């Protein structure tokens, strides 16, 4: 199956509008192209919005070109339904449920399906995870010239679907519950696991694989929350085109920061990278590219203290950590890449997490390297404690986790006579 063909969309909104930011994020996660019109920058657009909404000015207003359908302030579920994204799986019971459709989850799904394990993959965003929204991946074996993250994600999706994997996207897992054998309250052995989504659907399987991935860490400085989507961003691929011929700021001098900064030079007139340390943390190849690029410069020992503005970002207060000197910069947009936090809030009472929220594996009684503290629940990829946060290693972890899951299923058959759904 190839990537679905979506209608052309036009999104009318404003930078300060939280529902506009939510809709834009939804479309970006699913790699659905759209045309953005800021009604504050284009006065005629305000009249268009009122005309489309019977005199009311409601944003976001989303217009589809395949019939002129208009959605005013839609929920993610309404948007998914209009785009033909199925809100529920075909059945309620599976051999294996995988939470997360990044490289680890998709690899495990491919391995599982090839072995006849009936598999459902549930993904809150778009297939591919963070790798899918990465502009270019240059260190994945087999692609001498590199490959766009979206292209790699699409290939993985097509391969998984070719083997019969069922993918359920745009659905957020709300909770996971475990049913214990009669007379056993220790939680060491489990009959089945129930995965409930925020839409109210429930799915059951004797084995789960958690690959929820990570999200970019916030700076947690004054003003950051106020300007997310209105000048502060975490995805250059998604939002970089909005800053054509304008100055931008990248916070973070690791691989992600430099890679995304280089991508921004396609649009921005200039990119300044701020790094809190006394040297960049990116690979030497990326450092050399940044140093040679005429549109980029780097400021070391510099941190952000505050984002300022009125409705949208107007300035950034930064501090030189060696001298203590503070100054106000005026970039059109800021892109933050300072590390990763795991998407594991829904797992706090399900499996053991470390102090940073990453999933601990190898900690259960007689568990395999990829099994969590809960028997029959495994983890792989970036959200697993000790993972290296690389696409190649995530693929390896997905394969390794599936081998552990297969052994778990064989053990259940021997010990309890499990016979499937």
Coordinates of C-alpha atoms in Angstrom, one line a residue:
X1 CA 0.0 0.0 0.0
X2 CA 1.3 3.4 -0.9
X3 CA 1.0 6.6 1.1
X4 CA -2.6 7.9 0.9
X5 CA -3.3 10.8 -1.4
X6 CA -4.9 13.6 0.5
X7 CA -6.8 16.6 -0.8
X8 CA -5.2 20.0 -1.0
X9 CA -5.9 21.9 2.2
X10 CA -5.9 25.6 3.1
X11 CA -5.8 26.4 6.8
X12 CA -6.9 29.9 7.9
X13 CA -5.7 30.9 11.4
X14 CA -3.5 33.0 13.5
X15 CA -0.2 32.4 15.3
X16 CA -1.6 33.1 18.7
X17 CA -4.5 30.5 18.3
X18 CA -3.9 27.3 20.2
X19 CA -6.4 25.3 18.1
X20 CA -4.7 26.5 15.0
X21 CA -1.4 25.2 16.4
X22 CA -3.0 21.9 17.3
X23 CA -4.4 21.4 13.8
X24 CA -1.1 22.3 12.2
X25 CA 0.7 19.9 14.4
X26 CA -1.8 17.1 13.5
X27 CA -1.3 17.7 9.8
X28 CA 2.5 17.9 10.1
X29 CA 2.7 14.6 12.1
X30 CA 0.7 12.9 9.4
X31 CA 2.8 14.6 6.7
X32 CA -0.2 16.1 5.1
X33 CA 0.7 19.2 3.1
X34 CA -1.4 22.3 3.6
X35 CA -1.4 26.0 2.7
X36 CA -1.3 28.3 5.7
X37 CA -2.9 31.7 5.7
X38 CA -2.4 34.0 8.7
X39 CA -5.5 36.1 8.8
X40 CA -3.7 38.8 10.8
X41 CA -1.1 39.2 8.0
X42 CA -3.7 39.0 5.1
X43 CA -6.7 41.2 5.9
X44 CA -8.7 39.8 3.0
X45 CA -8.5 36.4 4.6
X46 CA -10.6 37.6 7.6
X47 CA -13.5 38.3 5.2
X48 CA -13.0 34.9 3.7
X49 CA -13.3 33.2 7.1
X50 CA -16.5 35.2 7.9
X51 CA -18.0 34.3 4.5
X52 CA -17.2 30.6 5.0
X53 CA -18.7 30.6 8.5
X54 CA -21.9 32.5 7.9
X55 CA -20.6 35.7 9.3
X56 CA -18.7 34.2 12.2
X57 CA -14.9 34.5 12.5
X58 CA -13.9 31.0 13.6
X59 CA -10.3 29.7 13.4
X60 CA -8.9 27.4 12.4
X61 CA -11.0 27.2 9.3
X62 CA -9.9 24.4 7.1
X63 CA -10.9 24.3 3.4
X64 CA -10.7 21.1 1.3
X65 CA -10.3 21.5 -2.4
X66 CA -12.1 18.3 -3.3
X67 CA -15.6 19.6 -3.0
X68 CA -15.1 22.7 -1.0
X69 CA -15.9 21.2 2.4
X70 CA -15.1 23.5 5.3
X71 CA -14.2 22.5 8.8
X72 CA -14.4 25.2 11.4
X73 CA -12.4 24.6 14.6
X74 CA -12.4 20.8 14.1
X75 CA -11.2 18.3 16.7
X76 CA -8.4 16.0 15.7
X77 CA -11.0 13.2 15.5
X78 CA -13.1 15.2 13.1
X79 CA -10.1 16.1 11.0
X80 CA -9.0 12.5 10.9
X81 CA -12.4 11.3 9.8
X82 CA -12.5 13.9 7.0
X83 CA -9.1 12.7 5.8
X84 CA -10.3 9.1 5.8
X85 CA -8.1 8.1 8.7
X86 CA -9.9 5.1 10.3
X87 CA -10.6 5.8 14.0
X88 CA -10.7 2.2 15.1
X89 CA -9.2 -1.2 14.4
X90 CA -10.9 -4.0 12.6
X91 CA -11.1 -6.3 15.6
X92 CA -10.7 -6.1 19.4
X93 CA -8.3 -9.1 20.0
X94 CA -4.7 -9.6 18.6
X95 CA -1.7 -11.7 19.3
X96 CA 0.5 -8.6 19.7
X97 CA -0.3 -4.9 20.1
X98 CA 2.5 -2.4 19.5
X99 CA 2.1 1.2 20.9
X100 CA 4.1 3.5 18.6
X101 CA 4.8 3.4 14.9
X102 CA 8.4 4.7 14.8
X103 CA 11.3 2.6 13.4
X104 CA 11.4 0.3 16.4
X105 CA 7.6 -0.4 16.3
X106 CA 7.4 -0.9 12.6
X107 CA 10.5 -3.2 12.5
X108 CA 9.0 -5.4 15.3
X109 CA 5.6 -5.4 13.4
X110 CA 7.3 -6.5 10.2
X111 CA 9.2 -9.3 12.0
X112 CA 6.0 -10.4 13.8
X113 CA 3.8 -10.5 10.7
X114 CA 6.3 -12.6 8.9
X115 CA 6.1 -15.1 11.6
X116 CA 2.3 -15.2 11.5
X117 CA 1.8 -13.1 14.7
X118 CA -1.4 -11.1 14.3
X119 CA -0.3 -7.6 15.0
X120 CA -2.0 -4.2 15.6
X121 CA 0.1 -1.0 15.8
X122 CA -1.4 2.1 17.5
X123 CA 0.1 5.5 16.8
X124 CA -0.9 8.8 18.2
X125 CA 0.6 10.8 15.4
X126 CA 1.8 9.9 11.9
X127 CA 3.7 6.7 11.0
X128 CA 7.5 7.0 11.3
X129 CA 7.7 8.9 14.6
X130 CA 10.3 11.6 14.9
X131 CA 12.3 9.9 12.1
X132 CA 9.4 10.6 9.8
X133 CA 9.6 14.3 10.4
X134 CA 13.4 14.5 10.1
X135 CA 14.5 16.4 7.0
X136 CA 17.3 13.9 6.0
X137 CA 18.9 10.8 7.5
X138 CA 22.5 10.4 6.4
X139 CA 23.7 7.6 8.7
X140 CA 21.2 4.8 8.0
X141 CA 23.0 2.0 6.2
X142 CA 22.1 1.3 2.6
X143 CA 21.4 4.8 1.5
X144 CA 24.6 6.3 0.2
X145 CA 23.1 9.7 -0.5
X146 CA 21.0 9.7 2.6
X147 CA 17.2 9.5 2.6
X148 CA 14.4 11.9 3.7
X149 CA 12.9 10.8 7.0
X150 CA 9.4 10.8 5.4
X151 CA 10.5 8.6 2.6
X152 CA 12.1 6.1 5.0
X153 CA 8.9 6.0 7.1
X154 CA 6.7 5.5 4.0
X155 CA 8.9 2.6 2.9
X156 CA 8.6 1.0 6.4
X157 CA 4.9 1.5 6.4
X158 CA 4.5 -0.1 2.9
X159 CA 6.6 -3.1 4.0
X160 CA 4.6 -3.6 7.2
X161 CA 1.2 -3.4 5.4
X162 CA 2.5 -5.8 2.7
X163 CA 2.9 -8.4 5.4
X164 CA -0.6 -7.7 6.9
X165 CA 0.2 -5.5 9.8
X166 CA -2.8 -3.4 10.8
X167 CA -2.0 0.3 11.5
X168 CA -4.3 2.5 13.6
X169 CA -3.1 6.1 13.5
X170 CA -4.3 9.3 15.0
X171 CA -5.3 7.4 18.1
X172 CA -3.8 8.1 21.5
X173 CA -3.5 5.3 24.1
X174 CA -5.1 6.5 27.4
X175 CA -4.4 3.5 29.6
X176 CA -3.2 -0.1 29.8
X177 CA -4.6 -2.7 32.2
X178 CA -3.5 -6.2 32.9
X179 CA -5.7 -9.2 33.7
X180 CA -4.1 -11.6 36.1
X181 CA -4.6 -15.4 36.4
X182 CA -7.2 -16.4 39.0
X183 CA -5.6 -16.6 42.4
X184 CA -2.5 -14.7 41.4
X185 CA -2.3 -11.1 42.6
X186 CA 1.5 -10.6 42.2
X187 CA 1.4 -9.4 38.6
X188 CA 4.2 -11.7 37.7
X189 CA 2.1 -13.7 35.1
X190 CA -0.6 -12.1 33.0
X191 CA -3.5 -13.5 31.0
X192 CA -4.0 -10.5 28.8
X193 CA -3.4 -6.8 28.5
X194 CA -6.1 -4.3 27.6
X195 CA -5.1 -1.1 25.7
X196 CA -7.7 1.7 25.8
X197 CA -7.6 4.6 23.5
X198 CA -8.8 8.2 24.2
X199 CA -11.7 7.6 21.7
X200 CA -13.1 4.9 24.0
X201 CA -12.0 1.8 22.0
X202 CA -10.4 -1.2 23.8
X203 CA -8.0 -3.8 22.3
X204 CA -6.6 -6.9 24.0
X205 CA -3.5 -9.0 23.4
X206 CA -1.4 -11.5 25.5
X207 CA 1.7 -9.4 24.6
X208 CA 2.5 -5.7 24.2
X209 CA 5.4 -3.8 22.8
X210 CA 5.9 -0.2 24.0
X211 CA 7.6 2.0 21.4
X212 CA 6.0 5.4 22.2
X213 CA 9.1 7.3 21.3
X214 CA 10.2 10.7 22.5
X215 CA 9.5 14.4 22.0
X216 CA 11.8 17.4 22.0
X217 CA 12.5 18.8 25.4
X218 CA 11.3 22.2 26.4
X219 CA 13.6 25.0 27.7
X220 CA 11.1 25.8 30.5
X221 CA 11.9 29.5 30.5
X222 CA 9.4 32.4 30.8
X223 CA 7.3 32.9 27.7
X224 CA 8.1 29.6 26.0
X225 CA 4.6 28.1 26.4
X226 CA 3.0 31.4 25.3
X227 CA 4.8 31.4 21.9
X228 CA 4.8 27.7 20.9
X229 CA 3.6 27.8 17.3
X230 CA 3.8 31.6 17.4
X231 CA 7.5 31.9 17.0
X232 CA 8.8 29.0 19.0
X233 CA 9.0 25.6 17.3
X234 CA 10.4 22.1 17.7
X235 CA 10.3 20.9 14.0
X236 CA 12.2 22.8 11.3
X237 CA 10.8 20.5 8.6
X238 CA 7.3 21.4 9.7
X239 CA 7.6 25.1 10.3
X240 CA 10.8 26.2 8.6
X241 CA 9.1 27.3 5.3
X242 CA 7.2 30.0 7.3
X243 CA 10.5 31.9 7.8
X244 CA 11.6 32.4 4.2
X245 CA 14.1 35.3 3.9
X246 CA 14.0 36.0 7.7
X247 CA 16.5 35.5 10.5
X248 CA 16.0 32.4 12.8
X249 CA 17.6 31.1 16.0
X250 CA 18.3 27.4 16.8
X251 CA 18.8 26.5 20.4
X252 CA 21.0 23.4 20.8
X253 CA 24.3 22.4 19.2
X254 CA 23.9 18.7 19.0
X255 CA 23.2 16.6 15.9
X256 CA 19.6 17.6 15.8
X257 CA 20.2 21.3 16.2
X258 CA 22.9 21.5 13.5
X259 CA 20.9 19.3 11.1
X260 CA 17.8 21.3 11.5
X261 CA 19.8 24.5 11.3
X262 CA 21.3 23.5 8.0
X263 CA 17.8 22.7 6.7
X264 CA 16.5 26.1 7.8
X265 CA 19.1 27.8 5.5
X266 CA 17.0 26.7 2.6
X267 CA 14.4 29.3 3.7
X268 CA 15.9 31.6 6.3
X269 CA 18.2 34.4 5.4
X270 CA 20.4 33.6 8.4
X271 CA 20.5 31.0 11.2
X272 CA 22.2 31.5 14.5
X273 CA 22.9 28.5 16.7
X274 CA 23.0 28.9 20.4
X275 CA 24.9 26.2 22.4
X276 CA 25.1 26.3 26.2
X277 CA 28.5 24.5 26.3
X278 CA 31.9 25.7 25.2
X279 CA 31.8 23.5 22.1
X280 CA 29.3 22.0 19.8
X281 CA 28.1 18.4 20.5
X282 CA 27.3 17.5 16.9
X283 CA 29.3 15.2 14.9
X284 CA 32.5 16.6 13.3
X285 CA 30.9 16.3 9.8
X286 CA 28.0 18.4 10.8
X287 CA 30.2 20.9 12.6
X288 CA 32.3 21.3 9.4
X289 CA 29.2 21.9 7.3
X290 CA 27.9 24.5 9.7
X291 CA 31.3 26.3 9.9
X292 CA 31.5 26.4 6.1
X293 CA 27.9 27.7 5.5
X294 CA 27.7 31.4 4.8
X295 CA 24.2 31.7 6.3
X296 CA 25.1 30.1 9.7
X297 CA 27.0 31.2 12.8
X298 CA 27.4 29.7 16.2
X299 CA 27.4 31.3 19.7
X300 CA 28.8 29.1 22.4
X301 CA 28.3 29.5 26.2
X302 CA 24.9 31.1 25.6
X303 CA 21.6 30.3 27.0
X304 CA 18.0 31.5 26.6
X305 CA 16.5 33.3 29.6
X306 CA 13.2 34.5 28.3
X307 CA 10.9 34.7 25.2
X308 CA 9.1 38.1 24.9
X309 CA 6.3 39.4 22.7
X310 CA 2.7 40.3 22.5
X311 CA 0.6 37.6 20.9
X312 CA 3.6 36.4 18.9
X313 CA 7.4 36.2 19.5
X314 CA 9.1 39.6 19.2
X315 CA 12.5 39.0 21.0
X316 CA 14.6 36.5 22.9
X317 CA 16.6 37.4 26.0
X318 CA 19.9 35.5 26.0
X319 CA 22.8 35.4 28.5
X320 CA 26.5 34.8 28.0
X321 CA 27.3 32.2 30.7
X322 CA 31.0 33.3 30.9
X323 CA 30.5 37.0 31.3
X324 CA 26.9 37.1 32.6
X325 CA 26.1 39.7 29.9
X326 CA 22.5 39.6 28.7
X327 CA 21.1 41.0 25.4
X328 CA 17.9 40.9 23.5
X329 CA 17.9 39.2 20.1
X330 CA 15.1 39.7 17.5
X331 CA 14.8 36.5 15.4
X332 CA 11.6 35.9 13.4
X333 CA 11.4 32.3 14.8
X334 CA 13.2 30.1 17.3
X335 CA 13.7 26.3 16.9
X336 CA 14.5 24.4 20.1
X337 CA 16.6 21.1 20.0
X338 CA 18.1 20.5 23.4
X339 CA 17.3 16.8 24.0
X340 CA 14.5 14.4 24.3
X341 CA 11.8 13.4 26.8
X342 CA 9.9 10.1 26.6
X343 CA 6.2 9.9 25.8
X344 CA 5.5 7.7 28.8
X345 CA 3.1 9.7 31.0
X346 CA 0.4 7.1 30.4
X347 CA 2.7 4.3 31.7
X348 CA 3.5 5.6 35.2
X349 CA 1.4 3.0 36.9
X350 CA 1.9 0.3 34.3
X351 CA 5.6 -0.5 34.1
X352 CA 8.8 0.7 36.0
X353 CA 10.2 4.0 34.7
X354 CA 13.5 5.6 35.6
X355 CA 13.8 9.1 37.1
X356 CA 13.6 10.7 33.7
X357 CA 10.5 8.7 32.7
X358 CA 12.2 6.2 30.3
X359 CA 11.0 2.6 30.4
X360 CA 13.2 0.2 32.4
X361 CA 13.7 -3.2 30.8
X362 CA 15.4 -6.4 32.0
X363 CA 14.0 -5.7 35.5
X364 CA 11.3 -8.2 35.8
X365 CA 11.5 -11.8 37.2
X366 CA 13.2 -14.0 34.6
X367 CA 12.6 -11.2 32.0
X368 CA 14.4 -10.8 28.8
X369 CA 16.6 -7.8 28.0
X370 CA 13.6 -6.0 26.3
X371 CA 10.9 -7.1 28.8
X372 CA 9.6 -4.5 31.3
X373 CA 8.8 -5.0 34.9
X374 CA 5.4 -6.3 33.8
X375 CA 5.4 -9.8 32.4
X376 CA 4.4 -9.9 28.8
X377 CA 5.0 -6.2 28.2
X378 CA 8.2 -5.3 26.3
X379 CA 9.8 -2.0 25.2
X380 CA 12.1 -0.8 22.5
X381 CA 13.3 2.4 20.8
X382 CA 14.0 5.8 22.1
X383 CA 11.7 5.6 25.1
X384 CA 13.6 2.7 26.5
X385 CA 16.1 3.5 29.2
X386 CA 19.6 3.0 27.8
X387 CA 18.7 3.3 24.2
X388 CA 21.0 5.3 21.9
X389 CA 18.3 7.4 20.2
X390 CA 19.4 6.5 16.7
X391 CA 17.3 5.2 13.8
X392 CA 19.6 2.2 13.2
X393 CA 19.6 1.2 16.8
X394 CA 15.8 1.6 17.1
X395 CA 15.4 -0.8 14.2
X396 CA 17.8 -3.3 15.9
X397 CA 15.9 -3.0 19.2
X398 CA 12.6 -3.6 17.4
X399 CA 13.9 -6.9 16.0
X400 CA 15.4 -7.9 19.3
X401 CA 12.2 -7.2 21.2
X402 CA 10.2 -9.3 18.8
X403 CA 12.5 -12.2 19.4
X404 CA 11.8 -11.8 23.1
X405 CA 8.1 -11.6 22.5
X406 CA 8.2 -14.8 20.4
X407 CA 9.9 -16.6 23.2
X408 CA 7.4 -15.3 25.6
X409 CA 4.5 -16.6 23.5
X410 CA 6.1 -20.0 23.2
X411 CA 6.6 -20.1 26.9
X412 CA 2.9 -19.2 27.5
X413 CA 1.8 -22.0 25.2
X414 CA 4.0 -24.5 27.0
X415 CA 3.0 -23.4 30.5
X416 CA -0.7 -22.5 30.1
X417 CA -1.8 -23.8 26.8
X418 CA -2.4 -20.4 25.2
X419 CA -4.3 -21.0 21.9
X420 CA -4.8 -17.6 20.4
X421 CA -7.8 -15.4 20.3

